[in-house]
Tab-separated table of N, CA, C and O in Angstrom:
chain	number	residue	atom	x	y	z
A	410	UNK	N	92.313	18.228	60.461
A	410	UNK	CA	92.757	19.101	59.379
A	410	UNK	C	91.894	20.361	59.323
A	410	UNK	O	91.737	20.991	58.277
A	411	UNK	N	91.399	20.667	60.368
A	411	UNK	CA	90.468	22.162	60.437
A	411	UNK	C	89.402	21.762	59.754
A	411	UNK	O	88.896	22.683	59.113
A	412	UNK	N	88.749	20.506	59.626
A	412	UNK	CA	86.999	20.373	59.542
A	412	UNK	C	86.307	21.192	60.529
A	412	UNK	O	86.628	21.294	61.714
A	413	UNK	N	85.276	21.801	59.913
A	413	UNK	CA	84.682	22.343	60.482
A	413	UNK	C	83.154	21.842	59.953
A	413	UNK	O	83.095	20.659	59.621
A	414	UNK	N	82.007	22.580	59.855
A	414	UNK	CA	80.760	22.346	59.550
A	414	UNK	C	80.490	23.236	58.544
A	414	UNK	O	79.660	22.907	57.697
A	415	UNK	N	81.110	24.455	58.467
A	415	UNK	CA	81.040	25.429	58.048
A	415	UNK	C	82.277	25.449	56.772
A	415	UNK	O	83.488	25.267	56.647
A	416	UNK	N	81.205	25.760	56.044
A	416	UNK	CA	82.517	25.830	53.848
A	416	UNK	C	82.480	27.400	53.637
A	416	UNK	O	81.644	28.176	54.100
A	417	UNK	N	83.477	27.673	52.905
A	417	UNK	CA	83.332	29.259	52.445
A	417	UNK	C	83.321	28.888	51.037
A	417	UNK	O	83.935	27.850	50.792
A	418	UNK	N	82.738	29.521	49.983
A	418	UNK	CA	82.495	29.554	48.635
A	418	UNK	C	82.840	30.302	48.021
A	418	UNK	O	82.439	31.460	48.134
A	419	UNK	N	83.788	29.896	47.063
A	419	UNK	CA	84.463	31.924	46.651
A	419	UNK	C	84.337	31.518	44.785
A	419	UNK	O	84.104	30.452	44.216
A	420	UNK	N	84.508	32.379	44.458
A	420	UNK	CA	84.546	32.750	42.741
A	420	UNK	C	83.312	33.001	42.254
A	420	UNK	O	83.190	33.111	41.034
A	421	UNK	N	81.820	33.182	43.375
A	421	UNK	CA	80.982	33.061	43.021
A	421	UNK	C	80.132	34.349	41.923
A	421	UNK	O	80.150	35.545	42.212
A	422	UNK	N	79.581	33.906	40.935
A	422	UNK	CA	79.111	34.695	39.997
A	422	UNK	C	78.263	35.944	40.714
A	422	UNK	O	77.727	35.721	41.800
A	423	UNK	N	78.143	37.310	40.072
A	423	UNK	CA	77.665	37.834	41.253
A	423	UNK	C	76.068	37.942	40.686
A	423	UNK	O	75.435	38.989	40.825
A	424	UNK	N	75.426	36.621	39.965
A	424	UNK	CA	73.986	36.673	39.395
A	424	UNK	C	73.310	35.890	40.320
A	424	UNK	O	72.112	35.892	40.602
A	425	UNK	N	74.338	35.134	40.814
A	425	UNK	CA	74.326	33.705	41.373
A	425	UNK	C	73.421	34.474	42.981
A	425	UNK	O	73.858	35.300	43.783
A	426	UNK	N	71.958	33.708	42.932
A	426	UNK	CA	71.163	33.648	44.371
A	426	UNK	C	71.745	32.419	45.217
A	426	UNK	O	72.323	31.363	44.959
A	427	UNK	N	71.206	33.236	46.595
A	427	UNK	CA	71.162	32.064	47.487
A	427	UNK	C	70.961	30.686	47.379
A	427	UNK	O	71.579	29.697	47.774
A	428	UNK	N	69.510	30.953	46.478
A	428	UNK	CA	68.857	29.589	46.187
A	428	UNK	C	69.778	28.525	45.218
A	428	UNK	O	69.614	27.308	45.135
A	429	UNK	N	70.836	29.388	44.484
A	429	UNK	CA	71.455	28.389	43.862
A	429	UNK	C	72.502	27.875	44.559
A	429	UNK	O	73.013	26.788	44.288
A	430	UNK	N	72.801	28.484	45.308
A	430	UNK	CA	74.099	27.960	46.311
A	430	UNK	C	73.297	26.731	47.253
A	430	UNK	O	73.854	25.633	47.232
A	431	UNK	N	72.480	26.808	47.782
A	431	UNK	CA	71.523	25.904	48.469
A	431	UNK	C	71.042	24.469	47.379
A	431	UNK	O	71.215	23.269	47.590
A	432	UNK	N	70.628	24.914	46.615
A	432	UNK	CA	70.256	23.671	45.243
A	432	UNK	C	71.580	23.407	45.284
A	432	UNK	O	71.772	22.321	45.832
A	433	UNK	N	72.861	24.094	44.836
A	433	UNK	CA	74.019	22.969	44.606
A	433	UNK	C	74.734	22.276	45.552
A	433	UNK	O	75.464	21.332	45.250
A	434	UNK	N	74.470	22.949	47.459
A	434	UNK	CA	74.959	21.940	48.023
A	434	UNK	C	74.008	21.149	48.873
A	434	UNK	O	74.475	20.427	49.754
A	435	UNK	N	72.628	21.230	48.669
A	435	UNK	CA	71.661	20.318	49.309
A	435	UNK	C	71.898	19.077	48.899
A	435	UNK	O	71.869	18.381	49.914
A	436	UNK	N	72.116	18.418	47.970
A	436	UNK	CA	72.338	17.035	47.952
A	436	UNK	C	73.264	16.432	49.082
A	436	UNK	O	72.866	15.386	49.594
A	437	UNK	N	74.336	16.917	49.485
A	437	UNK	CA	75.424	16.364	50.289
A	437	UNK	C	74.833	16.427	51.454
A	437	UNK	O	75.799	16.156	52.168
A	438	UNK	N	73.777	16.616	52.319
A	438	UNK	CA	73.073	17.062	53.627
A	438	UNK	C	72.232	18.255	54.080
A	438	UNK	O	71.669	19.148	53.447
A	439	UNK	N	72.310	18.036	55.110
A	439	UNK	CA	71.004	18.844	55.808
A	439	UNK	C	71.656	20.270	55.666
A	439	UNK	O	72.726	20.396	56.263
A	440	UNK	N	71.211	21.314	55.005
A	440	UNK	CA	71.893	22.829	55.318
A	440	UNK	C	71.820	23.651	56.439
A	440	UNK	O	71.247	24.685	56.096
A	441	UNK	N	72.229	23.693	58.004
A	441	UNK	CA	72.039	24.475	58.295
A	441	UNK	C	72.086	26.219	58.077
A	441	UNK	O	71.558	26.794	59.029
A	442	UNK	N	72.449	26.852	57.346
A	442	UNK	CA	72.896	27.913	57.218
A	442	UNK	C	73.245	28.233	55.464
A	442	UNK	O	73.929	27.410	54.856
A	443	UNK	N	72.716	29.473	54.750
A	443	UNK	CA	73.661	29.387	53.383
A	443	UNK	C	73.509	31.104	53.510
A	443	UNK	O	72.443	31.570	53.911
A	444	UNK	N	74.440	31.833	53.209
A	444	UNK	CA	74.300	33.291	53.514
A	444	UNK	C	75.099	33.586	52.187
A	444	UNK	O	75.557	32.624	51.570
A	445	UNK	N	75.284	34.845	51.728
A	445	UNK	CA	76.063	35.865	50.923
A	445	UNK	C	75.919	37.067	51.337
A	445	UNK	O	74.894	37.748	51.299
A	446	UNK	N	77.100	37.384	51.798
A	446	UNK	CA	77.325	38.608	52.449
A	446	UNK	C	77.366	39.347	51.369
A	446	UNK	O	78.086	39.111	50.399
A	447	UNK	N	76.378	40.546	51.510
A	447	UNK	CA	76.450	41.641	50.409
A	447	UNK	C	76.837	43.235	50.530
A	447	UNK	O	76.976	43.735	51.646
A	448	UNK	N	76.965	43.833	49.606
A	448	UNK	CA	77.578	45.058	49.533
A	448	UNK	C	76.910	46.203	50.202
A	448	UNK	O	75.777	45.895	50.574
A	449	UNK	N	77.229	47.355	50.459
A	449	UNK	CA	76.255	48.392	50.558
A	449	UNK	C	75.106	48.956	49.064
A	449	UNK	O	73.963	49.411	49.079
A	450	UNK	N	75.735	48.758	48.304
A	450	UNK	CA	74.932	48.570	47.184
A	450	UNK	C	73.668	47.219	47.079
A	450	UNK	O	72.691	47.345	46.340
A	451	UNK	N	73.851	46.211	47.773
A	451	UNK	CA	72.691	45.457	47.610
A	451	UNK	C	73.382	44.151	47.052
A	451	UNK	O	73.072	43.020	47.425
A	452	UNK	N	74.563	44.499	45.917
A	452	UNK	CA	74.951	42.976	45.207
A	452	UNK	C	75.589	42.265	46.293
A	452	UNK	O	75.734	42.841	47.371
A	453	UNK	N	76.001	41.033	46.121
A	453	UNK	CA	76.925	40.253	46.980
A	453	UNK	C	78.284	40.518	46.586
A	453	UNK	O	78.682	41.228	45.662
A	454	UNK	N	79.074	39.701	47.599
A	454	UNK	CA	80.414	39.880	47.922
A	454	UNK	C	80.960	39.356	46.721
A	454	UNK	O	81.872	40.049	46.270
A	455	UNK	N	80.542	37.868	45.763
A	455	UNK	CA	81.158	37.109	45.325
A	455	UNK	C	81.825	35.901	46.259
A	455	UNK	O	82.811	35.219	45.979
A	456	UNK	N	80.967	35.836	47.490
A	456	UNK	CA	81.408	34.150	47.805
A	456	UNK	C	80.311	34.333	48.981
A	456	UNK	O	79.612	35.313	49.234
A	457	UNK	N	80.401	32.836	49.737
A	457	UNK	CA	78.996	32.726	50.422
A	457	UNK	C	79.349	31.938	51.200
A	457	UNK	O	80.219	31.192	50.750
A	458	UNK	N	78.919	31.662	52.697
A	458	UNK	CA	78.846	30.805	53.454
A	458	UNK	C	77.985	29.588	53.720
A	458	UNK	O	76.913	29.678	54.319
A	459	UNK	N	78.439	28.539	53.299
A	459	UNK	CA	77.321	27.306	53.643
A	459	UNK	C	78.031	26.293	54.813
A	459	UNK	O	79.173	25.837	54.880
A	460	UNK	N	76.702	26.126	55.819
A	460	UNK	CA	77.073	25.893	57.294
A	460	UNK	C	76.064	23.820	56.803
A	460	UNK	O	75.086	23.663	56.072
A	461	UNK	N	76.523	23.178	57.247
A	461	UNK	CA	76.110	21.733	57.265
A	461	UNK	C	76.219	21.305	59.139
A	461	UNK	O	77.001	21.718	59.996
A	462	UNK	N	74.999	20.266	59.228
A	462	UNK	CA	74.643	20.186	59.939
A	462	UNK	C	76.061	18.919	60.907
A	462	UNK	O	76.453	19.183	62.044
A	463	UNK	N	76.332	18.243	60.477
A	463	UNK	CA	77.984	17.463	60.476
A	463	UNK	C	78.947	18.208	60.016
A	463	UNK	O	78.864	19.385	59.664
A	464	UNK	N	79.756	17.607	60.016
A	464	UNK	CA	81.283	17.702	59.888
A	464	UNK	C	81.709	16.335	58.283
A	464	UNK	O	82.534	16.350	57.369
A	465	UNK	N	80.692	15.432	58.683
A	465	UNK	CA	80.517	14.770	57.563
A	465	UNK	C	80.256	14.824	55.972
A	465	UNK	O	80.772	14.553	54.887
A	466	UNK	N	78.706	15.544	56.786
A	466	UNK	CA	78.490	16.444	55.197
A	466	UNK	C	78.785	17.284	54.537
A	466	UNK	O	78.394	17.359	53.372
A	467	UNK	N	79.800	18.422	55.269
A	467	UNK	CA	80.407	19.148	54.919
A	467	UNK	C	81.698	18.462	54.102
A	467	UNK	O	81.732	18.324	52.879
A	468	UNK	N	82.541	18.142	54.849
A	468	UNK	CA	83.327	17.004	54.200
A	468	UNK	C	82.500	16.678	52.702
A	468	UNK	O	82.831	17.130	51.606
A	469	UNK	N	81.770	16.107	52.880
A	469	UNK	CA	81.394	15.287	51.239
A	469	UNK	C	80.885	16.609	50.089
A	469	UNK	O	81.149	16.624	48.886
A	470	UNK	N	79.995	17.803	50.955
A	470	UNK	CA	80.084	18.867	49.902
A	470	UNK	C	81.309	19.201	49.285
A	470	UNK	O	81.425	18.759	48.142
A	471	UNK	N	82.446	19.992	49.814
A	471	UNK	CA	84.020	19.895	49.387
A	471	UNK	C	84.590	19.316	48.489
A	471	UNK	O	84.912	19.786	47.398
A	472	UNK	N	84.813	17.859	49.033
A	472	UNK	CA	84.504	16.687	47.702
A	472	UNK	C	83.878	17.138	46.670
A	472	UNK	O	84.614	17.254	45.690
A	473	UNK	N	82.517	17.517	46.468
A	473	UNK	CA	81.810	17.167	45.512
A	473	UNK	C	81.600	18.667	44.820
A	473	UNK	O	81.440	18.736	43.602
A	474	UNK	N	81.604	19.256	45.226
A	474	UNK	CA	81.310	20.918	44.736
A	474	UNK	C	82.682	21.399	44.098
A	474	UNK	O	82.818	21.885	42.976
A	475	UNK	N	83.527	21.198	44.908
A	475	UNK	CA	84.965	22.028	44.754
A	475	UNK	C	85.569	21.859	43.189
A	475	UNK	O	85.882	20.732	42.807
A	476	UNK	N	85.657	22.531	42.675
A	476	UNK	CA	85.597	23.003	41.078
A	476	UNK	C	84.714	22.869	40.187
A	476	UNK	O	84.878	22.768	38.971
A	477	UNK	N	83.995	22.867	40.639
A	477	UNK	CA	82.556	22.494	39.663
A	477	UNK	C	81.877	23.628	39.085
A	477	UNK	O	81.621	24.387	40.020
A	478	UNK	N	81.482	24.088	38.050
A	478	UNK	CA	81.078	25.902	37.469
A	478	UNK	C	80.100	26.111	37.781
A	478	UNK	O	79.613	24.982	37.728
A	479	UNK	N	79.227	26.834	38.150
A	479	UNK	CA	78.574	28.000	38.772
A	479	UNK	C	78.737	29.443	37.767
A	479	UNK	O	79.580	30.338	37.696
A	480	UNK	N	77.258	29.083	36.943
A	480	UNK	CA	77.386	30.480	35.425
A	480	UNK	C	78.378	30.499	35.198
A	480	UNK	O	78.788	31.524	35.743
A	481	UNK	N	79.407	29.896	34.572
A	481	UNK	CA	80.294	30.353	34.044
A	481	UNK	C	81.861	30.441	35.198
A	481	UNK	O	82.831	30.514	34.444
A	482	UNK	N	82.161	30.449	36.156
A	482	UNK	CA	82.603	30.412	37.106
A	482	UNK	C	83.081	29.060	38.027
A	482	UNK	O	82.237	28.248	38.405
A	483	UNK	N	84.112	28.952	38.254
A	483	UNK	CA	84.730	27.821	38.518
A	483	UNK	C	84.950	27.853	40.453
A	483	UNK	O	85.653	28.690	41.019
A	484	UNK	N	84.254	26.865	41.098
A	484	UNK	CA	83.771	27.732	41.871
A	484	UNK	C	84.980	27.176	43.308
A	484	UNK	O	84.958	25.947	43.245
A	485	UNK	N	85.843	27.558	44.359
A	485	UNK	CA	87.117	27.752	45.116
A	485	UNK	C	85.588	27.165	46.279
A	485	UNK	O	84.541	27.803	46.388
A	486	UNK	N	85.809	26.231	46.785
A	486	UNK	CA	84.949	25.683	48.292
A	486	UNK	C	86.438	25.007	49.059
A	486	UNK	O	87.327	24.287	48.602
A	487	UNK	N	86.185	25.708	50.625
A	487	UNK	CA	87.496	25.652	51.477
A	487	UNK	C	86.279	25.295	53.102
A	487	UNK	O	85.062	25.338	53.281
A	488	UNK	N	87.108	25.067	53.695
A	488	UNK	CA	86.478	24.907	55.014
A	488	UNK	C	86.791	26.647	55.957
A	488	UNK	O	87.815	27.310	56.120
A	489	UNK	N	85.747	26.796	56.268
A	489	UNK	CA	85.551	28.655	56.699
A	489	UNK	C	86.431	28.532	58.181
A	489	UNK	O	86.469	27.620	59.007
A	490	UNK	N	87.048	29.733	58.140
A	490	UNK	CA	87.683	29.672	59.530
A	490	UNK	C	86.681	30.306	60.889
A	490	UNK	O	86.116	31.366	61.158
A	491	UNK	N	86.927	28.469	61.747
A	491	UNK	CA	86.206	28.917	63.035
A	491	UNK	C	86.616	30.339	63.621
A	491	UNK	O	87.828	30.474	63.787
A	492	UNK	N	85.639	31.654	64.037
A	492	UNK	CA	85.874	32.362	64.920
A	492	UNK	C	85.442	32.151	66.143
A	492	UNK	O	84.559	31.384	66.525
A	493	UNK	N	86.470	33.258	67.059
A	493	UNK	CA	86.464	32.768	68.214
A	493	UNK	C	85.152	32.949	69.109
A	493	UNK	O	85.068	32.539	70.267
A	494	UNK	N	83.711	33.902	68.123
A	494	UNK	CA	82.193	34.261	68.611
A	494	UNK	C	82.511	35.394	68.816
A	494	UNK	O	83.655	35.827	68.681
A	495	UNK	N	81.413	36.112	69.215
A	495	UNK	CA	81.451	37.401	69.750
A	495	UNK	C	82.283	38.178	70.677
A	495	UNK	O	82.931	39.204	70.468
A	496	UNK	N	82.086	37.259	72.083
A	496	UNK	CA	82.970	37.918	72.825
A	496	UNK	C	84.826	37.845	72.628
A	496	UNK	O	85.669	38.477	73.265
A	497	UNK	N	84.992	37.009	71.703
A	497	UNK	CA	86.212	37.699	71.402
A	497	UNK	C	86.407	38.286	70.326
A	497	UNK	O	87.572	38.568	70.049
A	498	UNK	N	85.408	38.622	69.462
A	498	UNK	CA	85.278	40.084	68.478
A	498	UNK	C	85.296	41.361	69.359
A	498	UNK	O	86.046	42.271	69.007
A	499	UNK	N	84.443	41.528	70.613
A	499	UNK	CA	84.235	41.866	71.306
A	499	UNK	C	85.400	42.537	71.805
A	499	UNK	O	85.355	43.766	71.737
A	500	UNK	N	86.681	41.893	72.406
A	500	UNK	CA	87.617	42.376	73.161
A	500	UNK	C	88.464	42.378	71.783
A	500	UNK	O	89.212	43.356	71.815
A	501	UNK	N	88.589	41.803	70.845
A	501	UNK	CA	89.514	42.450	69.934
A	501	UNK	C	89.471	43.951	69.705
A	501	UNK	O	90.316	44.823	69.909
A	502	UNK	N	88.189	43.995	69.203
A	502	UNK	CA	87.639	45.164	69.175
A	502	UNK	C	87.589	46.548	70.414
A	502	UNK	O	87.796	47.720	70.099
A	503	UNK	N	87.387	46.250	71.310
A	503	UNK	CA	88.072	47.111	72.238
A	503	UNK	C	89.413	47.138	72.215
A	503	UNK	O	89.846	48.263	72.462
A	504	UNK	N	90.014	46.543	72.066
A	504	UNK	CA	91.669	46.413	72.209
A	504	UNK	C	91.910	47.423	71.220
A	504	UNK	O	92.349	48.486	71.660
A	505	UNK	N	91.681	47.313	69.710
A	505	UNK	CA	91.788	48.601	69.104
A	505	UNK	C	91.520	49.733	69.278
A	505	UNK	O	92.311	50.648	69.048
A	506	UNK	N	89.913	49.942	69.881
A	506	UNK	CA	89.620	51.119	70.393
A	506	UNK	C	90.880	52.022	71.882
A	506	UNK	O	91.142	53.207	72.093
A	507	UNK	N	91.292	50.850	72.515
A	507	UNK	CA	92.240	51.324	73.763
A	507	UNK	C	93.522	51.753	73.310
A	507	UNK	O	94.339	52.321	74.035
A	508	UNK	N	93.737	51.408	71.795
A	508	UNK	CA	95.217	51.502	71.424
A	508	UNK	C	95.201	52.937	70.577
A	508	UNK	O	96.162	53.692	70.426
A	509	UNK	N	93.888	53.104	70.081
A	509	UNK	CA	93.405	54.461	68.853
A	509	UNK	C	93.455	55.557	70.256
A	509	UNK	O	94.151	56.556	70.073
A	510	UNK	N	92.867	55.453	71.436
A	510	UNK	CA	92.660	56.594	72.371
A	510	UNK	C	94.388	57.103	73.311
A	510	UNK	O	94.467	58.102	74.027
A	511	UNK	N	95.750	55.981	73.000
A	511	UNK	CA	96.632	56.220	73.773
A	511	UNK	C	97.406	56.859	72.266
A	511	UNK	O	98.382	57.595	72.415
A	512	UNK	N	96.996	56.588	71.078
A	512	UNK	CA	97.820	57.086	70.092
A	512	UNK	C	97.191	58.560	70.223
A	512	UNK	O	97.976	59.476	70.467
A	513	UNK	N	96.029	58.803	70.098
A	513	UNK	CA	95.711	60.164	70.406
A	513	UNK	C	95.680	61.362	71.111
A	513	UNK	O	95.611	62.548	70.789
A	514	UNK	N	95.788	60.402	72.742
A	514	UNK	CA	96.466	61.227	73.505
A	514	UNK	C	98.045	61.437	73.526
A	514	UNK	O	98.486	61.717	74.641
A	515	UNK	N	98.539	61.391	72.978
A	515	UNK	CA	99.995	61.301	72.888
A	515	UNK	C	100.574	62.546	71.803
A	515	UNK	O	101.400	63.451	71.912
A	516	UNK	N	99.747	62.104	70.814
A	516	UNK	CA	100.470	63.248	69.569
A	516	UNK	C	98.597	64.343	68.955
A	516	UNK	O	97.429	64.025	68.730
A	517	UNK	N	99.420	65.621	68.948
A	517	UNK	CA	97.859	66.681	68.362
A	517	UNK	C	97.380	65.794	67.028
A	517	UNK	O	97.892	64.950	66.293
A	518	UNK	N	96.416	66.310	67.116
A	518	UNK	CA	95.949	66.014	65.587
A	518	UNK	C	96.499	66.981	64.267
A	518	UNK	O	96.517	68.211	64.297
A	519	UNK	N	96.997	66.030	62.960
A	519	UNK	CA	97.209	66.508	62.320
A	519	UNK	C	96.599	67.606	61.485
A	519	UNK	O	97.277	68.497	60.974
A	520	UNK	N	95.875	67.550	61.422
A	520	UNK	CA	94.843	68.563	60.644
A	520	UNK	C	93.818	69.034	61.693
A	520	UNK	O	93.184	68.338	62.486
A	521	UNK	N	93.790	70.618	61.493
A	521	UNK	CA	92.634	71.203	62.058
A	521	UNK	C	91.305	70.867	61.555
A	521	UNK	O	91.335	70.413	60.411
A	522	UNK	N	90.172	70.959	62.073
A	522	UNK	CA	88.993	70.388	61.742
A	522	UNK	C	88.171	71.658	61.608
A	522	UNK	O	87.953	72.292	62.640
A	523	UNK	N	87.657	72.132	60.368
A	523	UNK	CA	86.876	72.996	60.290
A	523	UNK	C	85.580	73.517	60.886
A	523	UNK	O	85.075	74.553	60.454
């Protein structure tokens, strides 16, 4: 059913530290990993990645976390979607770049550039 090791955490308060995301799913196992991706401003996203060392314990965090409040906040835990790593960020990412350089050679640019 798309277990993975890896939970995504969403609704999260944006007061809410690392450390509390870690305190609320350390009981269920070993943490490899707990991140919150944050803004250019410094705050977080409002959700966070927590990586478990099984497939087990992840499993039982899910279970056990998934609606449970967090300040005030009711908190959405899902299993994170495996990517495919780098190198196929990698060629995705070129693939756009090859498709932006044939749209450009093709038609002028709309606006002159001062």
């Amino acid at each position: 059913k798309g277990a993975t090791t890896k939970l995504v955490v969403r609704n999260v308060a944006f007061e809410t530290t690392r450390k509390d995301i870690a305190g609320m799913f350390a009981p269920f196992g070993h943490l490899k990993s707990c991140r919150l991706p944050k803004k250019f401003d410094g705050s977080h996203r409002g959700f966070a990645f927590v990586e478990f060392v099984t497939k087990q314990e992840a499993h039982n965090a899910l279970e056990g976390v998934s609606g449970t409040h967090l300040l005030g906040r009711r908190l959405v835990v899902e299993y994170a979607k495996e990517e495919g790593g780098l190198d196929k960020l990698r060629a995705k990412t070129a693939a756009k770049y090859k498709g932006d350089e044939e749209v450009l050679g093709e038609a002028p640019p709309s606006k002159k550039l001062k």
